[in-house]
JSON list of C-alpha atoms and ligand atoms in Angstrom, two decimals:
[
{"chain": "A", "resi": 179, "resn": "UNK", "atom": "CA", "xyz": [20.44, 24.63, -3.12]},
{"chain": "A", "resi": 180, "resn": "UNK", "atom": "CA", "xyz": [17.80, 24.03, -5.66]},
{"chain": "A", "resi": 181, "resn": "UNK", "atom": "CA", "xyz": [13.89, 24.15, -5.51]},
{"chain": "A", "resi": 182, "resn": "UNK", "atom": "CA", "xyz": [12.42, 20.87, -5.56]},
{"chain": "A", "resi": 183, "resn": "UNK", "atom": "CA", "xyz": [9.58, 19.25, -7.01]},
{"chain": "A", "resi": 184, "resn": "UNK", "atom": "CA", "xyz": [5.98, 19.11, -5.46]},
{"chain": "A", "resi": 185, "resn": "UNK", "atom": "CA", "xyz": [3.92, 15.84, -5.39]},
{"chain": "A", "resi": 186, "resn": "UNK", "atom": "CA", "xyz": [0.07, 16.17, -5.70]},
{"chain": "A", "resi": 187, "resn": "UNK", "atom": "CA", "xyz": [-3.15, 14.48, -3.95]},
{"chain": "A", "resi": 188, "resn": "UNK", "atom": "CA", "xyz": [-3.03, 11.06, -6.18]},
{"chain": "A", "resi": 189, "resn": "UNK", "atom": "CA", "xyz": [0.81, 10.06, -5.78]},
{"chain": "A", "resi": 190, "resn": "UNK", "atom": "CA", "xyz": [0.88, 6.96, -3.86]},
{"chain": "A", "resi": 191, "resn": "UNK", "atom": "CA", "xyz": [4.26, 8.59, -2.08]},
{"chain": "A", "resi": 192, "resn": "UNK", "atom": "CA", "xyz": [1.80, 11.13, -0.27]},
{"chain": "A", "resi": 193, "resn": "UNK", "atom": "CA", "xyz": [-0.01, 8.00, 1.50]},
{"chain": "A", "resi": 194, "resn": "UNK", "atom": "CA", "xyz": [3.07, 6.22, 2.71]},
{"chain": "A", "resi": 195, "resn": "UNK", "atom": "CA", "xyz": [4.49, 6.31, 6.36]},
{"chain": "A", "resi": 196, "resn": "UNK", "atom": "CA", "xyz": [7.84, 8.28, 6.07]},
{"chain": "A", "resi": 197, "resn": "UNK", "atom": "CA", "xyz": [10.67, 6.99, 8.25]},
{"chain": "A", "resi": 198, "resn": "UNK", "atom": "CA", "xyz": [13.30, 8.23, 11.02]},
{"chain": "A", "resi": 199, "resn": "UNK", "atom": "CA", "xyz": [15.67, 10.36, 10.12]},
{"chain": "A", "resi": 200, "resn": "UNK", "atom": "CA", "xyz": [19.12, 9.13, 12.02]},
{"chain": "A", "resi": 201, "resn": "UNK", "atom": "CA", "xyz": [22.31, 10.47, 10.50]},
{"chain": "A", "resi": 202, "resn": "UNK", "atom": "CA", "xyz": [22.69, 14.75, 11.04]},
{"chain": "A", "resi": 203, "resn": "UNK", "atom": "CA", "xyz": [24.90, 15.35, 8.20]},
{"chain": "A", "resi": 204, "resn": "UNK", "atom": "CA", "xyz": [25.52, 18.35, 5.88]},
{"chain": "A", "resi": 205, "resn": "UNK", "atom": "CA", "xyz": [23.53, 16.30, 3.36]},
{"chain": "A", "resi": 206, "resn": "UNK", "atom": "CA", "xyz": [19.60, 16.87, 6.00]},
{"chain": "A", "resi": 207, "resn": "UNK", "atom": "CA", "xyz": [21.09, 20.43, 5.74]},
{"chain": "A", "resi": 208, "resn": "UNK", "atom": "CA", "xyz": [20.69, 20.91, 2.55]},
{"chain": "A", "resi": 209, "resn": "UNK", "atom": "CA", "xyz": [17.72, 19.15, 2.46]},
{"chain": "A", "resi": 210, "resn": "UNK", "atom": "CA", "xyz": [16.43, 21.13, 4.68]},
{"chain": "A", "resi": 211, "resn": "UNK", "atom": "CA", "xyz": [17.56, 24.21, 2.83]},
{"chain": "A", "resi": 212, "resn": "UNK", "atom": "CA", "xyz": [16.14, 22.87, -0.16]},
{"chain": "A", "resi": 213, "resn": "UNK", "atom": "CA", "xyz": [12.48, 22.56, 1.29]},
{"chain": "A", "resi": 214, "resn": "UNK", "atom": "CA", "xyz": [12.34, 25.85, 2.63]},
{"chain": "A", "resi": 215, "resn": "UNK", "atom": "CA", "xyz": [13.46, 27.68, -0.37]},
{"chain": "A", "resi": 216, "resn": "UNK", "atom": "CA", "xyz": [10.16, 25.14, -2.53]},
{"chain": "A", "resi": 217, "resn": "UNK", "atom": "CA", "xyz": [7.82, 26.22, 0.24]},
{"chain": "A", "resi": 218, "resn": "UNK", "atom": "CA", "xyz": [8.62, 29.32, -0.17]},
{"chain": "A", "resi": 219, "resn": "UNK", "atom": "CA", "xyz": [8.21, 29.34, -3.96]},
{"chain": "A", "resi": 220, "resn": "UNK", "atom": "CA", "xyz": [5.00, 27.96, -3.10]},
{"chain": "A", "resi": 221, "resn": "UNK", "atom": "CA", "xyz": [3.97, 30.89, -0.34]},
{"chain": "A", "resi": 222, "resn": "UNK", "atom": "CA", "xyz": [3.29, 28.05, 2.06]},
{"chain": "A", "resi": 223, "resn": "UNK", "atom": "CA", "xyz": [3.49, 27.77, 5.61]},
{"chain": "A", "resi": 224, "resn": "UNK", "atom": "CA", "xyz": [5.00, 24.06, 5.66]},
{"chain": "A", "resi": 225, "resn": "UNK", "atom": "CA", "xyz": [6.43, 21.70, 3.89]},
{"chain": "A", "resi": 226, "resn": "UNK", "atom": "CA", "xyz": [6.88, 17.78, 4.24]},
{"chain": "A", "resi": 227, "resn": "UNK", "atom": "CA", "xyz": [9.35, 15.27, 3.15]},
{"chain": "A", "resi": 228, "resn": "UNK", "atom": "CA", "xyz": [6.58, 13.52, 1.29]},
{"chain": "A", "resi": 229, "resn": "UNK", "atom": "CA", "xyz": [5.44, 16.48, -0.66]},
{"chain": "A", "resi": 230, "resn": "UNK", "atom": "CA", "xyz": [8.61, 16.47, -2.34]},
{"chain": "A", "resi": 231, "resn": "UNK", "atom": "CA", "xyz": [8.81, 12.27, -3.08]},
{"chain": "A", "resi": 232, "resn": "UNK", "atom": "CA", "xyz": [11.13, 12.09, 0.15]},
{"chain": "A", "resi": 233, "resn": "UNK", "atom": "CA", "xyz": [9.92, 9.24, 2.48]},
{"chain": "A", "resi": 234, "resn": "UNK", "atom": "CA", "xyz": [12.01, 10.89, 5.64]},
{"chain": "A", "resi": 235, "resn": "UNK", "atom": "CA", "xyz": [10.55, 12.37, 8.78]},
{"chain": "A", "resi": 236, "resn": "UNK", "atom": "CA", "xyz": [11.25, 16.09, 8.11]},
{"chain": "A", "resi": 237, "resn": "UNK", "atom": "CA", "xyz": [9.29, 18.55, 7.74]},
{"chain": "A", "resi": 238, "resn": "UNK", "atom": "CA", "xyz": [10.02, 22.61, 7.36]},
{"chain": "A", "resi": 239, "resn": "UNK", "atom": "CA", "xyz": [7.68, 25.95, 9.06]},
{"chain": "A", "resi": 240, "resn": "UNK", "atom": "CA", "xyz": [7.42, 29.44, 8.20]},
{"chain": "A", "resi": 241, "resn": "UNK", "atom": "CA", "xyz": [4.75, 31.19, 9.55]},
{"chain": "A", "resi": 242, "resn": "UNK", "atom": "CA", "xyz": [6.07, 34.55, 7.89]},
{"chain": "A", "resi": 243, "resn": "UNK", "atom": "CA", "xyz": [5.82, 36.05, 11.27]},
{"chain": "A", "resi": 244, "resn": "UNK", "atom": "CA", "xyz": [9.22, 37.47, 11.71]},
{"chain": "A", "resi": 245, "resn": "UNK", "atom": "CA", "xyz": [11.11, 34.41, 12.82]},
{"chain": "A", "resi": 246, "resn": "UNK", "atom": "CA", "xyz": [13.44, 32.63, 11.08]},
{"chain": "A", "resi": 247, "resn": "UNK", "atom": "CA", "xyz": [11.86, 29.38, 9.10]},
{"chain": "A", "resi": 248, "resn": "UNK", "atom": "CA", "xyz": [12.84, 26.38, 10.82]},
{"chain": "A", "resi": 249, "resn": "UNK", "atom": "CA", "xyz": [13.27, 22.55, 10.17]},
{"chain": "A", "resi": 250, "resn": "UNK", "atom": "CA", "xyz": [11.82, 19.48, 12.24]},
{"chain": "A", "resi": 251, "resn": "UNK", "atom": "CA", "xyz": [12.85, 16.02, 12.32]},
{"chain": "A", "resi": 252, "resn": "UNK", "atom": "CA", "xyz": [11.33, 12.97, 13.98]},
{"chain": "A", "resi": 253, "resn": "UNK", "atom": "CA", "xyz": [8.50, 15.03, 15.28]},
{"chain": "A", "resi": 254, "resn": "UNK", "atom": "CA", "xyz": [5.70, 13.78, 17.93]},
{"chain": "A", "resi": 255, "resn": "UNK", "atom": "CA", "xyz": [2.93, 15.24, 19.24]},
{"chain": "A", "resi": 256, "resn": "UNK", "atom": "CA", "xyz": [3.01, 14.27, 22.75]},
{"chain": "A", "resi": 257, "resn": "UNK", "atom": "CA", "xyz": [0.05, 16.81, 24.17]},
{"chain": "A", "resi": 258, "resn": "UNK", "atom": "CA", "xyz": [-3.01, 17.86, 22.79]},
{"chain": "A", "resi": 259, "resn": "UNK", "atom": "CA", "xyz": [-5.36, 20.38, 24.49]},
{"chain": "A", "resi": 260, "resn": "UNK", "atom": "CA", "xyz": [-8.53, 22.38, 22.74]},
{"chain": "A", "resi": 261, "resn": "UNK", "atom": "CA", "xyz": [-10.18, 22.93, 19.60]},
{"chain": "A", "resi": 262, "resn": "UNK", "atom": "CA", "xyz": [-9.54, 25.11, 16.83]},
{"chain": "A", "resi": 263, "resn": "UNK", "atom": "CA", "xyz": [-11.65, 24.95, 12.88]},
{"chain": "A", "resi": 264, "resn": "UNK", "atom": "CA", "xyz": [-9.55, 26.85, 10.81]},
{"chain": "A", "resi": 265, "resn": "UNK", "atom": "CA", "xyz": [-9.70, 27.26, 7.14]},
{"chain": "A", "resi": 266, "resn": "UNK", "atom": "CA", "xyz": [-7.11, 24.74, 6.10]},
{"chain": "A", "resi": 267, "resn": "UNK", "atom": "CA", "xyz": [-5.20, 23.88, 2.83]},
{"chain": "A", "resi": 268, "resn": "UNK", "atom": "CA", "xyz": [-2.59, 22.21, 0.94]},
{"chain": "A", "resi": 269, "resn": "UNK", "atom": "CA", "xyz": [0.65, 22.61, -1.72]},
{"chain": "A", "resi": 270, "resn": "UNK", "atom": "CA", "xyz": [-0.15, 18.97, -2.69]},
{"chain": "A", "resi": 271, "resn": "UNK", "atom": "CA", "xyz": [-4.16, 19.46, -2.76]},
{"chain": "A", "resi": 272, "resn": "UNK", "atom": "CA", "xyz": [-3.63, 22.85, -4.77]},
{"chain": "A", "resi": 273, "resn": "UNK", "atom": "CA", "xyz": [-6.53, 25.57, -5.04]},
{"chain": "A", "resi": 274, "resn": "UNK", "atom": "CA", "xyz": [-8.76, 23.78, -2.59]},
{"chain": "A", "resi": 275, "resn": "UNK", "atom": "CA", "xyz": [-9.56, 24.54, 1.28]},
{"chain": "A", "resi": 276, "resn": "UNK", "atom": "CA", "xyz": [-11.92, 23.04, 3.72]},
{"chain": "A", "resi": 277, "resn": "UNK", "atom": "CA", "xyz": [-12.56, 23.44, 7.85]},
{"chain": "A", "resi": 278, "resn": "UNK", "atom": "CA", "xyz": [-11.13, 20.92, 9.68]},
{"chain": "A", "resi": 279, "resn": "UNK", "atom": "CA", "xyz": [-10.74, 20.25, 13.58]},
{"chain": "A", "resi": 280, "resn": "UNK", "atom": "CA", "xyz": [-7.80, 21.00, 14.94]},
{"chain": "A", "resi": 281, "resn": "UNK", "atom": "CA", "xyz": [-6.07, 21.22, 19.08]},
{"chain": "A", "resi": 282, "resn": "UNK", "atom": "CA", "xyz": [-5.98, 24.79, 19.59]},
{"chain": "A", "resi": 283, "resn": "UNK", "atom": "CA", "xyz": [-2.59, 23.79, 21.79]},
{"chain": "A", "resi": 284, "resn": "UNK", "atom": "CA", "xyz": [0.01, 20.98, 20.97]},
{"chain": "A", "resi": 285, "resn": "UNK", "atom": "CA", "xyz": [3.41, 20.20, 22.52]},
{"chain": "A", "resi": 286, "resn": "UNK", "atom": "CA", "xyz": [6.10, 18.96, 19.87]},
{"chain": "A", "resi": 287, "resn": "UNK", "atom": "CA", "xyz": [8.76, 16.96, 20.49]},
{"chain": "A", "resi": 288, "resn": "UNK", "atom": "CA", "xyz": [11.74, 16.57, 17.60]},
{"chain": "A", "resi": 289, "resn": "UNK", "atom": "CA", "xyz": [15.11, 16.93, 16.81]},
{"chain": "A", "resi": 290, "resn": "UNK", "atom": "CA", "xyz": [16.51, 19.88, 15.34]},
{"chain": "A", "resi": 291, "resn": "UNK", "atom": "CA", "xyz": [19.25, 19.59, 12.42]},
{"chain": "A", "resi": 292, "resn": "UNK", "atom": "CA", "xyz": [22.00, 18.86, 15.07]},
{"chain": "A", "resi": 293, "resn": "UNK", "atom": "CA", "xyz": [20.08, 15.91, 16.26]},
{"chain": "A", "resi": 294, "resn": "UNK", "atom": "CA", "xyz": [19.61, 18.00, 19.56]},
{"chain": "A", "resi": 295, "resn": "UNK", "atom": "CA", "xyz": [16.18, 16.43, 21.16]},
{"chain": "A", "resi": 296, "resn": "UNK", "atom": "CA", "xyz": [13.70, 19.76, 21.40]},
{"chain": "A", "resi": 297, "resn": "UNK", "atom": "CA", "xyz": [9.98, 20.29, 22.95]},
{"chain": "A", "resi": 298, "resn": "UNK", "atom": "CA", "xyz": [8.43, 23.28, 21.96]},
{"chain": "A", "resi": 299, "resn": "UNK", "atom": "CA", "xyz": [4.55, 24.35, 22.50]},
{"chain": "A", "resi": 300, "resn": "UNK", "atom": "CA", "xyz": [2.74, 25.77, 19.89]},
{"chain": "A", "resi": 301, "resn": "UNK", "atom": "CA", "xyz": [-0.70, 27.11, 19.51]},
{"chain": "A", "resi": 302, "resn": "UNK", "atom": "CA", "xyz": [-3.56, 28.44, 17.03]},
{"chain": "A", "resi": 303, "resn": "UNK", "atom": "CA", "xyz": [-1.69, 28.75, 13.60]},
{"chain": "A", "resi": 304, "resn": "UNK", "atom": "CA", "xyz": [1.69, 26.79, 14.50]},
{"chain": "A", "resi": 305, "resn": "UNK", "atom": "CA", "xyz": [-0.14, 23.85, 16.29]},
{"chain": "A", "resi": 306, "resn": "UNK", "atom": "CA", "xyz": [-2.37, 23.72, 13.45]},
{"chain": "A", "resi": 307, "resn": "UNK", "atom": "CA", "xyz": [0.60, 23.40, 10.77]},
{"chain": "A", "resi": 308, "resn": "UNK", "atom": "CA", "xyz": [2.44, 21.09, 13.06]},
{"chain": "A", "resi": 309, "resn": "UNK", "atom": "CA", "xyz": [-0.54, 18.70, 12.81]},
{"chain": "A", "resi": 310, "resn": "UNK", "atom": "CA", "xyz": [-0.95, 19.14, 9.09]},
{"chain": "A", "resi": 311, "resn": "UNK", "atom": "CA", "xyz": [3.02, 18.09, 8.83]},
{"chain": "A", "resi": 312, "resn": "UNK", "atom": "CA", "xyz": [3.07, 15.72, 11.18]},
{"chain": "A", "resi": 313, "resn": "UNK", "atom": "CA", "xyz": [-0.02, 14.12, 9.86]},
{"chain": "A", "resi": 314, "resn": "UNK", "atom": "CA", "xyz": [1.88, 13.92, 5.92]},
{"chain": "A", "resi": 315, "resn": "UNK", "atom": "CA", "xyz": [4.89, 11.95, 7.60]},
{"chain": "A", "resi": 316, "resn": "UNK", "atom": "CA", "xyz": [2.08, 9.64, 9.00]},
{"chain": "A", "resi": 317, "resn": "UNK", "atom": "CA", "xyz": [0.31, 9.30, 5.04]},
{"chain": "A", "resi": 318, "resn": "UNK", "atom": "CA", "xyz": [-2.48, 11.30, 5.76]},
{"chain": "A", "resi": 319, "resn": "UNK", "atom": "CA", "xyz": [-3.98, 14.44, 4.09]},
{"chain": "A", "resi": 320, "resn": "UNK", "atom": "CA", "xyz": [-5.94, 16.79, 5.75]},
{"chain": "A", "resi": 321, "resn": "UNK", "atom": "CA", "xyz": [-8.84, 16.28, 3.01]},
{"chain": "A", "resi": 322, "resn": "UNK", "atom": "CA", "xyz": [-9.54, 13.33, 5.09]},
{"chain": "A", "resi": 323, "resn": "UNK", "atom": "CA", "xyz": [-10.33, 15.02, 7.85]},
{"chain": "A", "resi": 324, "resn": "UNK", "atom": "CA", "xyz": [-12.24, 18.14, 6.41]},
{"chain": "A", "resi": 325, "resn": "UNK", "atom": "CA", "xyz": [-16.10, 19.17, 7.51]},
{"chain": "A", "resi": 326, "resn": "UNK", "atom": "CA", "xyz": [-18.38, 18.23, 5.17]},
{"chain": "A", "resi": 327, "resn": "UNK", "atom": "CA", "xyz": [-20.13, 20.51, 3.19]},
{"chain": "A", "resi": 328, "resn": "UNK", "atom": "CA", "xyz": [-16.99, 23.26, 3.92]},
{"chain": "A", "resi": 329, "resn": "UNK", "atom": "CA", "xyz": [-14.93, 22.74, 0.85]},
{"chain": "A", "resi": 330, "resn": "UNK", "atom": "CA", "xyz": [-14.24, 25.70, -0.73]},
{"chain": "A", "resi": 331, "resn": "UNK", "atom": "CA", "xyz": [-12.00, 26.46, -4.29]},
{"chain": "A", "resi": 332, "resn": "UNK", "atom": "CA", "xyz": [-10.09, 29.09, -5.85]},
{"chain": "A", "resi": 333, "resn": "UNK", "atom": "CA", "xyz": [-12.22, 30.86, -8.67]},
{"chain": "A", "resi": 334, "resn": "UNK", "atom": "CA", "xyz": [-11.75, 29.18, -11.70]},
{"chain": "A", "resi": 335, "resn": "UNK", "atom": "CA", "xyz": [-10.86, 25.49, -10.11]},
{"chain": "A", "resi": 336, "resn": "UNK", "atom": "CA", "xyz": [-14.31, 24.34, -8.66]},
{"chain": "A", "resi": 337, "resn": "UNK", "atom": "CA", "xyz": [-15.10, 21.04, -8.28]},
{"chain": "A", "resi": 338, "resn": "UNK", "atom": "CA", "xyz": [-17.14, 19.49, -11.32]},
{"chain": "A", "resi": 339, "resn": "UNK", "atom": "CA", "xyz": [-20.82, 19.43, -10.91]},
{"chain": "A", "resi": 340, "resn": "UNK", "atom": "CA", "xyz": [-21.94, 15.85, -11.19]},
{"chain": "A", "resi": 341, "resn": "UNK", "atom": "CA", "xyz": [-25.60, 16.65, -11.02]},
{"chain": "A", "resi": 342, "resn": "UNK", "atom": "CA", "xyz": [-26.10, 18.03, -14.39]},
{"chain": "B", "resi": 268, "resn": "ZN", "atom": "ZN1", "xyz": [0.01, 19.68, 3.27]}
]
């Protein structure tokens, strides 16, 4: 197992379309190991193949909630229902958050580690990180989404003033 290493908001891998995953082996395994163990380095909630230079449709959650952290593979959001505008962020768009719309409800269908075809429904905080990670397999960042005007930044990392 080993932590792996993060890609950041300018690395052309983050923008590509990542592809099927279609061999189950001990190798996704380990994979999958490896991601959760970076994400949780990284105190995040997911994890995507892209963010670590992998151009493979998995993705890892842990919402810290109690249940065990879990990997996804092929996923597709088949359902959508409501509206959500949380405070969203990134590991590969570090010390910046914005609002952004989300469903409030999604239903998921993937494949677990085994290959084993899954649904599962998920709302407020686990649709919304389903979307995020399914939207990084797809090339997309959720800074290109975000409400205007809602950016927000850790102290110390604000975005340069370009009016002075
Ligand atoms: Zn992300």
């Amino acid at each position: 197992m080993a932590i792996r290493k993060l890609r950041f908001n300018g690395d052309e891998v983050l923008r590509k379309r990542a592809k099927e995953i279609t061999v189950f082996d001990d190798k996704l395994k380990e994979l999958a190991q490896d991601m959760i163990e970076t994400m949780h380095k990284e105190n995040g909630v997911g994890l995507a193949g892209q963010q670590i230079g992998l151009l493979k449709r998995i993705f890892v959650v842990d919402l810290y909630d109690g249940n065990e952290p879990f990997a996804v593979i092929n996923p597709v959001i088949v359902k959508e229902k409501g509206e959500q505008v949380p405070d969203e962020g990134c590991l590969s768009v570090p010390n910046q958050f914005a609002k952004i719309k989300r469903p409030k409800e999604v239903v998921l269908e993937y494949q677990d580690l085994e290959g084993n075809h899954k649904k599962m429904k998920a709302k407020d905080l686990l649709a919304e990180v389903f979307c995020h990670e399914t939207d990084h397999l797809n090339g997309i960042l959720y800074i290109d989404k975000i409400i205007p005007g809602t950016e927000e930044y850790a102290a110390g990392f604000e975005k340069p003033d370009n009016t002075k």
